[in-house]
CSV table of C-alpha atoms in Angstrom, one decimal:
chain,number,residue,atom,x,y,z
A,239,MET,CA,-115.7,-52.8,-88.9
A,240,ALA,CA,-117.5,-51.5,-86.4
A,241,ASN,CA,-116.0,-51.9,-82.9
A,242,THR,CA,-118.1,-54.3,-80.5
A,243,SER,CA,-116.5,-53.6,-77.5
A,244,THR,CA,-117.5,-49.6,-77.1
A,245,LYS,CA,-120.3,-51.0,-75.9
A,246,THR,CA,-119.8,-50.9,-71.6
A,247,ASN,CA,-121.1,-54.6,-71.9
A,248,ARG,CA,-118.7,-56.3,-74.2
A,249,VAL,CA,-115.1,-57.4,-73.4
A,250,LYS,CA,-113.4,-58.7,-76.8
A,251,LEU,CA,-110.0,-60.9,-76.3
A,252,ALA,CA,-107.3,-61.8,-78.6
A,253,SER,CA,-104.3,-64.5,-79.4
A,254,PHE,CA,-102.3,-63.6,-81.6
A,255,ASN,CA,-99.0,-65.7,-82.3
A,256,LEU,CA,-96.9,-62.6,-84.2
A,257,PHE,CA,-94.1,-64.8,-85.6
A,258,ASN,CA,-91.0,-63.5,-84.9
A,259,TYR,CA,-91.7,-60.0,-83.9
A,260,ILE,CA,-88.3,-58.6,-84.0
A,261,GLU,CA,-86.9,-55.0,-84.8
A,262,PRO,CA,-83.7,-54.9,-87.0
A,263,PRO,CA,-80.9,-55.0,-86.6
A,264,LEU,CA,-81.0,-58.5,-85.0
A,265,ALA,CA,-81.8,-61.6,-85.9
A,266,TYR,CA,-84.0,-64.2,-84.3
A,267,TYR,CA,-82.5,-67.8,-84.7
A,268,ASP,CA,-79.8,-67.3,-87.3
A,269,PHE,CA,-77.3,-64.3,-88.7
A,270,GLU,CA,-79.4,-64.2,-91.9
A,271,ASN,CA,-82.8,-63.8,-90.4
A,272,ILE,CA,-83.0,-60.1,-90.2
A,273,TYR,CA,-85.9,-58.3,-92.2
A,274,SER,CA,-85.0,-55.2,-94.2
A,275,ALA,CA,-86.5,-52.0,-93.1
A,276,GLU,CA,-89.7,-52.4,-95.7
A,277,GLN,CA,-90.2,-56.3,-94.2
A,278,TRP,CA,-90.1,-54.5,-90.7
A,279,GLN,CA,-92.4,-51.6,-91.7
A,280,LYS,CA,-94.8,-55.1,-93.3
A,281,LYS,CA,-95.3,-56.9,-90.5
A,282,GLN,CA,-96.0,-53.7,-88.2
A,283,SER,CA,-98.1,-52.8,-90.6
A,284,TRP,CA,-99.5,-56.3,-90.5
A,285,LEU,CA,-100.1,-56.0,-87.0
A,286,ALA,CA,-101.8,-52.4,-87.3
A,287,GLU,CA,-104.5,-53.2,-89.3
A,288,PHE,CA,-105.4,-56.5,-87.7
A,289,LEU,CA,-106.3,-54.2,-84.1
A,290,ALA,CA,-107.6,-51.3,-86.3
A,291,GLN,CA,-110.3,-53.9,-88.4
A,292,HIS,CA,-111.0,-56.0,-85.4
A,293,GLN,CA,-110.0,-53.9,-82.4
A,294,PRO,CA,-109.5,-56.8,-79.4
A,295,ASP,CA,-109.7,-54.5,-76.0
A,296,ILE,CA,-106.8,-57.3,-74.9
A,297,ILE,CA,-104.6,-59.3,-76.8
A,298,GLY,CA,-102.3,-61.8,-75.6
A,299,PHE,CA,-98.7,-62.7,-78.2
A,300,GLN,CA,-96.7,-65.0,-78.6
A,301,GLU,CA,-93.1,-65.2,-80.0
A,302,VAL,CA,-92.2,-61.5,-78.4
A,303,PHE,CA,-88.9,-60.8,-79.1
A,304,SER,CA,-88.7,-57.4,-79.2
A,305,ALA,CA,-90.5,-55.7,-76.2
A,306,SER,CA,-90.2,-52.0,-76.2
A,307,ALA,CA,-90.7,-51.6,-79.9
A,308,LEU,CA,-94.3,-53.7,-79.3
A,309,ASP,CA,-94.9,-51.8,-76.5
A,310,GLU,CA,-94.9,-48.8,-78.3
A,311,GLN,CA,-96.6,-49.8,-81.6
A,312,MET,CA,-99.2,-50.8,-79.1
A,313,HIS,CA,-99.0,-47.6,-77.2
A,314,ALA,CA,-99.4,-45.7,-80.4
A,315,ALA,CA,-102.4,-47.7,-81.3
A,316,GLY,CA,-104.5,-47.3,-78.2
A,317,TYR,CA,-103.6,-50.1,-75.6
A,318,GLU,CA,-102.3,-48.2,-72.9
A,319,HIS,CA,-101.4,-51.1,-70.7
A,320,PHE,CA,-98.3,-53.5,-71.8
A,321,ALA,CA,-96.2,-56.2,-70.0
A,322,THR,CA,-94.2,-59.2,-71.0
A,323,VAL,CA,-92.6,-61.2,-68.6
A,324,GLY,CA,-88.7,-62.7,-68.9
A,325,GLU,CA,-86.2,-61.7,-71.8
A,326,PRO,CA,-85.4,-63.4,-75.0
A,327,THR,CA,-81.6,-65.0,-75.4
A,328,VAL,CA,-79.4,-63.0,-77.0
A,329,ILE,CA,-76.3,-64.4,-78.9
A,330,ASP,CA,-73.5,-62.8,-80.1
A,331,ASP,CA,-75.0,-59.3,-79.2
A,332,TYR,CA,-77.9,-59.9,-82.4
A,333,ILE,CA,-78.9,-63.3,-82.9
A,334,CYS,CA,-82.0,-64.0,-80.4
A,335,ARG,CA,-84.0,-67.1,-79.4
A,336,ASP,CA,-86.2,-68.1,-76.7
A,337,PRO,CA,-89.0,-65.5,-77.4
A,338,VAL,CA,-91.5,-64.5,-74.9
A,339,VAL,CA,-95.3,-64.1,-74.3
A,340,GLY,CA,-97.1,-60.4,-73.8
A,341,LEU,CA,-100.4,-59.1,-73.0
A,342,GLY,CA,-102.1,-55.3,-74.3
A,343,SER,CA,-105.1,-53.9,-72.5
A,344,LYS,CA,-106.8,-50.8,-72.9
A,345,PHE,CA,-107.9,-51.6,-68.8
A,346,PRO,CA,-105.6,-51.5,-66.2
A,347,PHE,CA,-104.0,-54.4,-64.5
A,348,THR,CA,-102.7,-54.2,-60.8
A,349,GLU,CA,-100.4,-57.4,-60.8
A,350,VAL,CA,-98.0,-59.0,-63.6
A,351,THR,CA,-95.9,-61.7,-62.8
A,352,ALA,CA,-94.4,-64.5,-64.5
A,353,ILE,CA,-96.0,-68.6,-63.5
A,354,GLU,CA,-93.0,-70.6,-62.3
A,355,ALA,CA,-92.8,-74.5,-62.0
A,356,GLU,CA,-92.4,-74.9,-58.6
A,357,ALA,CA,-89.9,-77.5,-56.9
A,358,GLU,CA,-91.5,-79.7,-54.7
A,359,TYR,CA,-94.3,-80.4,-57.9
A,360,ILE,CA,-91.0,-81.2,-60.4
A,361,HIS,CA,-90.3,-83.6,-57.9
A,362,ALA,CA,-93.6,-84.8,-57.8
A,363,LEU,CA,-93.8,-85.5,-61.3
A,364,GLY,CA,-90.2,-87.4,-61.5
A,365,LEU,CA,-89.0,-84.5,-63.7
A,366,ASN,CA,-85.1,-83.4,-63.9
A,367,PRO,CA,-85.2,-80.8,-60.9
A,368,ASN,CA,-83.9,-78.2,-64.0
A,369,PHE,CA,-87.0,-78.2,-65.6
A,370,ALA,CA,-88.2,-75.0,-66.6
A,371,PHE,CA,-91.3,-73.7,-68.6
A,372,SER,CA,-89.8,-73.3,-72.8
A,373,ARG,CA,-91.2,-70.1,-72.2
A,374,LYS,CA,-92.2,-68.1,-69.3
A,375,PRO,CA,-96.7,-67.5,-69.1
A,376,LEU,CA,-97.5,-64.6,-67.7
A,377,ARG,CA,-100.2,-63.5,-65.2
A,378,ALA,CA,-101.7,-60.3,-65.9
A,379,THR,CA,-104.7,-59.6,-62.7
A,380,VAL,CA,-106.8,-56.8,-65.0
A,381,GLN,CA,-109.8,-54.8,-63.8
A,382,LEU,CA,-112.4,-54.9,-66.4
A,383,PRO,CA,-115.7,-53.0,-66.8
A,384,LEU,CA,-118.4,-54.4,-64.7
A,385,ILE,CA,-116.4,-57.6,-63.9
A,386,GLY,CA,-113.8,-56.5,-61.9
A,387,LEU,CA,-110.4,-58.1,-61.3
A,388,CYS,CA,-109.6,-61.1,-64.1
A,389,ASP,CA,-106.4,-63.3,-64.3
A,390,ILE,CA,-105.3,-63.4,-67.6
A,391,TYR,CA,-102.8,-66.0,-67.9
A,392,VAL,CA,-100.5,-66.1,-72.2
A,393,VAL,CA,-98.6,-69.0,-73.2
A,394,HIS,CA,-96.9,-70.3,-75.3
A,395,PHE,CA,-96.6,-74.3,-74.7
A,396,LYS,CA,-93.8,-76.2,-76.1
A,397,SER,CA,-93.6,-77.1,-79.2
A,398,LYS,CA,-93.9,-80.7,-81.4
A,399,ARG,CA,-90.6,-79.9,-82.4
A,400,PRO,CA,-88.4,-83.1,-81.4
A,401,HIS,CA,-86.8,-82.2,-78.4
A,402,LEU,CA,-83.6,-83.9,-78.3
A,403,ASP,CA,-81.1,-81.9,-76.5
A,404,GLU,CA,-81.5,-84.4,-73.6
A,405,LEU,CA,-80.8,-87.3,-75.0
A,406,PRO,CA,-77.5,-89.8,-75.3
A,407,ALA,CA,-75.4,-89.0,-78.2
A,408,ALA,CA,-76.0,-91.6,-81.3
A,409,LYS,CA,-72.6,-93.5,-80.9
A,410,PHE,CA,-75.2,-96.5,-82.0
A,411,VAL,CA,-74.6,-94.5,-85.4
A,412,GLN,CA,-70.9,-94.3,-85.5
A,413,SER,CA,-69.8,-98.0,-84.1
A,414,LYS,CA,-72.5,-99.6,-87.0
A,415,VAL,CA,-71.4,-97.2,-89.9
A,416,THR,CA,-67.8,-98.5,-89.5
A,417,GLN,CA,-68.3,-101.7,-89.4
A,418,ALA,CA,-70.9,-101.3,-92.6
A,419,THR,CA,-69.7,-103.5,-95.8
A,420,ASN,CA,-71.3,-100.9,-98.3
A,421,ALA,CA,-73.0,-97.4,-98.6
A,422,SER,CA,-76.7,-99.0,-98.5
A,423,SER,CA,-76.1,-100.5,-95.5
A,424,ALA,CA,-74.8,-97.2,-93.8
A,425,ALA,CA,-78.2,-96.0,-95.0
A,426,LEU,CA,-80.1,-97.7,-93.4
A,427,VAL,CA,-78.5,-97.9,-90.1
A,428,ASN,CA,-78.5,-94.3,-89.8
A,429,PHE,CA,-82.1,-93.6,-90.9
A,430,GLY,CA,-82.9,-96.4,-88.5
A,431,GLU,CA,-81.5,-94.8,-85.9
A,432,LEU,CA,-82.7,-91.5,-86.8
A,433,LEU,CA,-86.2,-92.5,-87.2
A,434,GLY,CA,-85.6,-93.7,-83.3
A,435,ARG,CA,-84.1,-90.8,-81.8
A,436,ASN,CA,-87.1,-88.4,-83.4
A,437,SER,CA,-89.3,-90.6,-82.2
A,438,LEU,CA,-88.0,-90.4,-78.3
A,439,GLY,CA,-87.6,-87.0,-79.2
A,440,GLN,CA,-91.5,-86.4,-80.0
A,441,TRP,CA,-92.3,-88.1,-76.9
A,442,ALA,CA,-89.5,-85.5,-74.5
A,443,SER,CA,-91.5,-82.7,-76.1
A,444,SER,CA,-94.7,-83.8,-75.3
A,445,ILE,CA,-93.6,-84.7,-72.1
A,446,GLN,CA,-92.8,-80.7,-71.6
A,447,ARG,CA,-95.7,-79.3,-72.8
A,448,GLY,CA,-97.8,-81.9,-71.0
A,449,SER,CA,-95.7,-81.1,-67.9
A,450,GLU,CA,-96.3,-76.9,-68.6
A,451,ALA,CA,-99.7,-77.6,-69.0
A,452,ALA,CA,-100.6,-79.3,-65.9
A,453,LEU,CA,-98.2,-77.4,-63.7
A,454,LEU,CA,-99.8,-74.1,-64.7
A,455,PHE,CA,-103.6,-75.1,-64.3
A,456,HIS,CA,-102.1,-76.3,-60.8
A,457,ALA,CA,-100.8,-72.5,-60.4
A,458,MET,CA,-104.2,-71.5,-61.7
A,459,LEU,CA,-106.7,-73.0,-59.8
A,460,GLN,CA,-104.3,-72.0,-56.6
A,461,ARG,CA,-104.8,-68.8,-57.7
A,462,ARG,CA,-108.6,-69.4,-57.6
A,463,ILE,CA,-108.6,-70.7,-54.2
A,464,GLU,CA,-106.6,-67.4,-53.1
A,465,THR,CA,-108.8,-65.1,-55.0
A,466,ASN,CA,-111.9,-66.6,-57.0
A,467,GLN,CA,-111.3,-64.1,-59.1
A,468,PRO,CA,-112.0,-65.3,-63.0
A,469,MET,CA,-109.5,-66.9,-65.3
A,470,ILE,CA,-109.2,-66.4,-69.2
A,471,LEU,CA,-106.0,-68.4,-70.4
A,472,MET,CA,-105.0,-67.5,-74.4
A,473,GLY,CA,-101.7,-68.3,-76.5
A,474,ASP,CA,-100.8,-71.0,-78.9
A,475,PHE,CA,-100.9,-74.9,-77.1
A,476,ASN,CA,-98.9,-76.0,-80.1
A,477,GLU,CA,-101.5,-78.6,-79.6
A,478,GLU,CA,-105.0,-79.6,-80.3
A,479,LEU,CA,-107.0,-79.3,-76.7
A,480,THR,CA,-108.6,-82.9,-77.5
A,481,SER,CA,-104.7,-84.4,-77.1
A,482,SER,CA,-104.7,-86.1,-74.0
A,483,VAL,CA,-101.3,-83.8,-73.7
A,484,LEU,CA,-103.6,-81.0,-72.8
A,485,SER,CA,-106.7,-82.5,-71.0
A,486,PRO,CA,-105.4,-81.2,-67.5
A,487,LEU,CA,-106.6,-77.9,-68.9
A,488,THR,CA,-110.0,-79.2,-69.2
A,489,ASN,CA,-110.2,-81.6,-67.0
A,490,ARG,CA,-113.9,-82.2,-64.9
A,491,GLU,CA,-113.6,-85.2,-63.1
A,492,LEU,CA,-112.3,-86.3,-59.2
A,493,ARG,CA,-111.6,-90.0,-61.2
A,494,PHE,CA,-112.4,-91.9,-57.5
A,495,GLU,CA,-114.0,-88.7,-55.6
A,496,LYS,CA,-118.1,-89.0,-55.4
A,497,GLU,CA,-118.7,-85.8,-52.8
A,498,GLY,CA,-119.0,-82.7,-53.1
A,499,LEU,CA,-119.0,-83.3,-57.1
A,500,GLY,CA,-120.7,-79.7,-57.2
A,501,GLN,CA,-118.6,-78.0,-56.0
A,502,LEU,CA,-116.1,-79.0,-59.2
A,503,ALA,CA,-117.9,-76.2,-61.5
A,504,ASN,CA,-116.2,-73.4,-60.1
A,505,PHE,CA,-112.8,-74.7,-61.1
A,506,PRO,CA,-112.8,-76.2,-64.9
A,507,LEU,CA,-112.0,-74.3,-67.8
A,508,THR,CA,-114.0,-73.9,-70.9
A,509,ASP,CA,-113.0,-73.5,-74.7
A,510,ALA,CA,-114.4,-70.1,-75.9
A,511,TYR,CA,-115.5,-71.4,-79.3
A,512,LYS,CA,-117.4,-74.1,-77.6
A,513,LEU,CA,-119.1,-71.3,-75.4
A,514,PHE,CA,-119.9,-69.5,-78.5
A,515,GLN,CA,-121.6,-72.2,-79.9
A,516,GLN,CA,-124.0,-73.1,-76.9
A,517,GLY,CA,-125.1,-69.4,-76.9
A,518,LEU,CA,-126.6,-70.1,-80.3
A,519,GLN,CA,-129.0,-72.2,-78.5
A,520,ASP,CA,-129.6,-69.9,-76.1
A,521,LEU,CA,-130.5,-66.6,-78.5
A,522,PHE,CA,-133.6,-68.9,-80.1
A,523,GLY,CA,-134.9,-68.7,-76.6
A,524,VAL,CA,-135.0,-65.0,-76.5
A,525,LYS,CA,-139.1,-63.4,-76.0
A,526,ALA,CA,-138.6,-60.2,-77.9
A,527,THR,CA,-140.4,-57.5,-78.1
A,528,ASP,CA,-141.4,-56.8,-81.9
A,529,SER,CA,-139.4,-54.4,-82.0
A,530,SER,CA,-136.8,-56.2,-81.4
A,531,LEU,CA,-137.1,-59.0,-83.3
A,532,ASP,CA,-135.5,-57.4,-86.6
A,533,GLU,CA,-132.2,-57.3,-84.6
A,534,ILE,CA,-132.4,-60.4,-82.9
A,535,ALA,CA,-133.2,-62.4,-86.0
A,536,ALA,CA,-130.1,-60.5,-87.8
A,537,GLU,CA,-128.1,-61.6,-84.8
A,538,GLU,CA,-129.2,-64.7,-84.8
A,539,GLU,CA,-128.9,-64.8,-88.8
A,540,ARG,CA,-125.4,-64.3,-88.2
A,541,MET,CA,-123.9,-66.5,-85.8
A,542,LEU,CA,-125.8,-69.3,-86.8
A,543,ALA,CA,-123.7,-69.1,-90.0
A,544,LYS,CA,-120.4,-69.2,-88.6
A,545,ALA,CA,-121.3,-72.0,-86.4
A,546,ARG,CA,-122.2,-73.5,-88.9
A,547,ALA,CA,-119.0,-74.1,-90.5
A,548,SER,CA,-116.4,-75.9,-89.1
A,549,ARG,CA,-114.0,-74.2,-86.8
A,550,ALA,CA,-111.0,-72.8,-89.2
A,551,PRO,CA,-107.7,-74.1,-88.0
A,552,THR,CA,-105.3,-71.3,-87.1
A,553,HIS,CA,-101.8,-74.0,-88.4
A,554,TYR,CA,-101.0,-76.1,-91.1
A,555,TYR,CA,-98.2,-78.3,-91.4
A,556,GLY,CA,-98.3,-79.1,-95.4
A,557,ALA,CA,-101.5,-79.4,-96.4
A,558,SER,CA,-102.8,-80.3,-92.8
A,559,GLY,CA,-104.8,-77.9,-90.6
A,560,ASN,CA,-105.0,-77.9,-87.1
A,561,VAL,CA,-106.4,-75.4,-84.5
A,562,LEU,CA,-102.9,-74.4,-82.1
A,563,ASP,CA,-104.4,-71.1,-80.7
A,564,TYR,CA,-107.0,-71.1,-77.8
A,565,ILE,CA,-109.1,-68.5,-75.7
A,566,LEU,CA,-109.6,-71.1,-72.3
A,567,LEU,CA,-112.4,-69.3,-70.0
A,568,SER,CA,-113.4,-70.3,-66.2
A,569,ALA,CA,-117.1,-70.8,-65.2
A,570,ASP,CA,-117.4,-67.4,-64.6
A,571,PHE,CA,-118.2,-67.0,-68.5
A,572,ASP,CA,-120.3,-70.2,-68.8
A,573,PRO,CA,-124.2,-69.1,-68.5
A,574,SER,CA,-124.9,-72.6,-68.0
A,575,PHE,CA,-122.7,-71.7,-64.1
A,576,ASP,CA,-124.5,-70.0,-61.7
A,577,ASN,CA,-122.6,-67.6,-60.7
A,578,SER,CA,-121.3,-66.9,-64.3
A,579,VAL,CA,-121.7,-63.3,-65.0
A,580,ALA,CA,-120.5,-62.9,-69.1
A,581,GLU,CA,-121.2,-65.2,-72.2
A,582,VAL,CA,-119.4,-65.2,-75.4
A,583,CYS,CA,-121.4,-64.0,-78.2
A,584,ASP,CA,-118.8,-63.7,-81.2
A,585,TYR,CA,-115.8,-65.8,-81.6
A,586,HIS,CA,-113.8,-65.3,-84.5
A,587,THR,CA,-110.6,-67.3,-86.7
A,588,GLU,CA,-108.6,-64.7,-89.1
A,589,ASP,CA,-107.4,-66.5,-91.3
A,590,ARG,CA,-107.6,-65.3,-94.9
A,591,HIS,CA,-103.6,-64.4,-95.0
A,592,LEU,CA,-103.4,-68.3,-94.5
A,593,VAL,CA,-106.2,-69.4,-96.8
A,594,ASN,CA,-106.1,-66.9,-99.7
A,595,PRO,CA,-103.1,-65.0,-99.1
A,596,SER,CA,-101.7,-62.2,-101.1
A,597,PHE,CA,-98.0,-61.5,-101.1
A,598,GLU,CA,-97.9,-57.6,-100.7
A,599,ARG,CA,-100.5,-57.6,-97.6
A,600,ASP,CA,-99.6,-60.6,-95.9
A,601,SER,CA,-95.4,-61.4,-96.8
A,602,GLN,CA,-94.8,-61.3,-93.5
A,603,SER,CA,-98.0,-61.7,-91.7
A,604,SER,CA,-97.7,-64.7,-89.3
A,605,ASP,CA,-97.7,-68.7,-89.7
A,606,HIS,CA,-100.9,-68.7,-87.3
A,607,ALA,CA,-104.3,-67.1,-87.4
A,608,PRO,CA,-105.0,-65.1,-84.5
A,609,VAL,CA,-108.2,-65.9,-82.6
A,610,THR,CA,-110.7,-63.8,-81.2
A,611,CYS,CA,-113.7,-64.1,-79.0
A,612,THR,CA,-116.0,-61.1,-77.4
A,613,LEU,CA,-118.0,-60.8,-73.9
A,614,ARG,CA,-121.3,-60.0,-73.5
A,615,ILE,CA,-121.2,-59.4,-69.9
A,616,ARG,CA,-124.7,-60.0,-68.1
A,617,ARG,CA,-124.6,-58.1,-64.5
């Protein structure tokens, strides 16, 4: 497959949840979860094949346990710049939890830092004083060709798994069960309490995820005010972008404020897929010379075919598919913004291993579909 980013005015981005990228003899979460040498080789081979086929210039990773192994693999694939923030938690010398995010790039970094939640805003939101991101977001300032410095953020927001750690012990269950007259009534009490605690746990996870999104976006805006550099946010959001929990990331309103709204366009983020769809309409409006008509028509046909298909899910829970993995872009990449410098000319969800898997090829791939988008720089 041709590498579109070899053109000097193209930059290809990707976001990839690696699903427990961990080098044996380390184990993820449980002592039984250790890859064999063959499984580990297949997992690395799947990533290598993805990189060779799609050739992103910049790729954000989630679920990284073995950062040094990923760094080595990325360098071997031609990515000279790699960074992570934080380290996984190691239990009993080899059992790991709390994976980190990372970023690989063919373009140099000028700065890499972890985003921390600020104490004053934690207090203002009424959160526990010990609140922290479930996985530290990474911010890397990257020197992009023709564009210059760009702040790229990689995230892995809190999952929807019920957050039960902070809930009180289920004393109610114990007291009622001891008073139960038979096994069936005891079971009803147990399941009722489990359902109640599950509801509380899910809401606790939503609070964590939503707070992470709001605090991160606030930090991004502070950085934008300070530097006015373009922003890219990519990662596993563990939620549909249209959810109210993630609404701060794409907010375009200042409630009760009616003055100066024209300046607001400089700050919101937009889903790269949405910008890709908008770009199709611009293609049809191109005034082309006879010699370029065939090339433009071929590109229009290819992009229109993609746009006609419904957006592919990036994760499946049972038979239900959801888009959980995103690339969000600042107004600098939106052609409708007066000062934009680039546009989204391609978008792809690599979901073959989810919808048509082959055991030999995909058994150690990922439970998420990587997403890619290509930026065409107009400077």
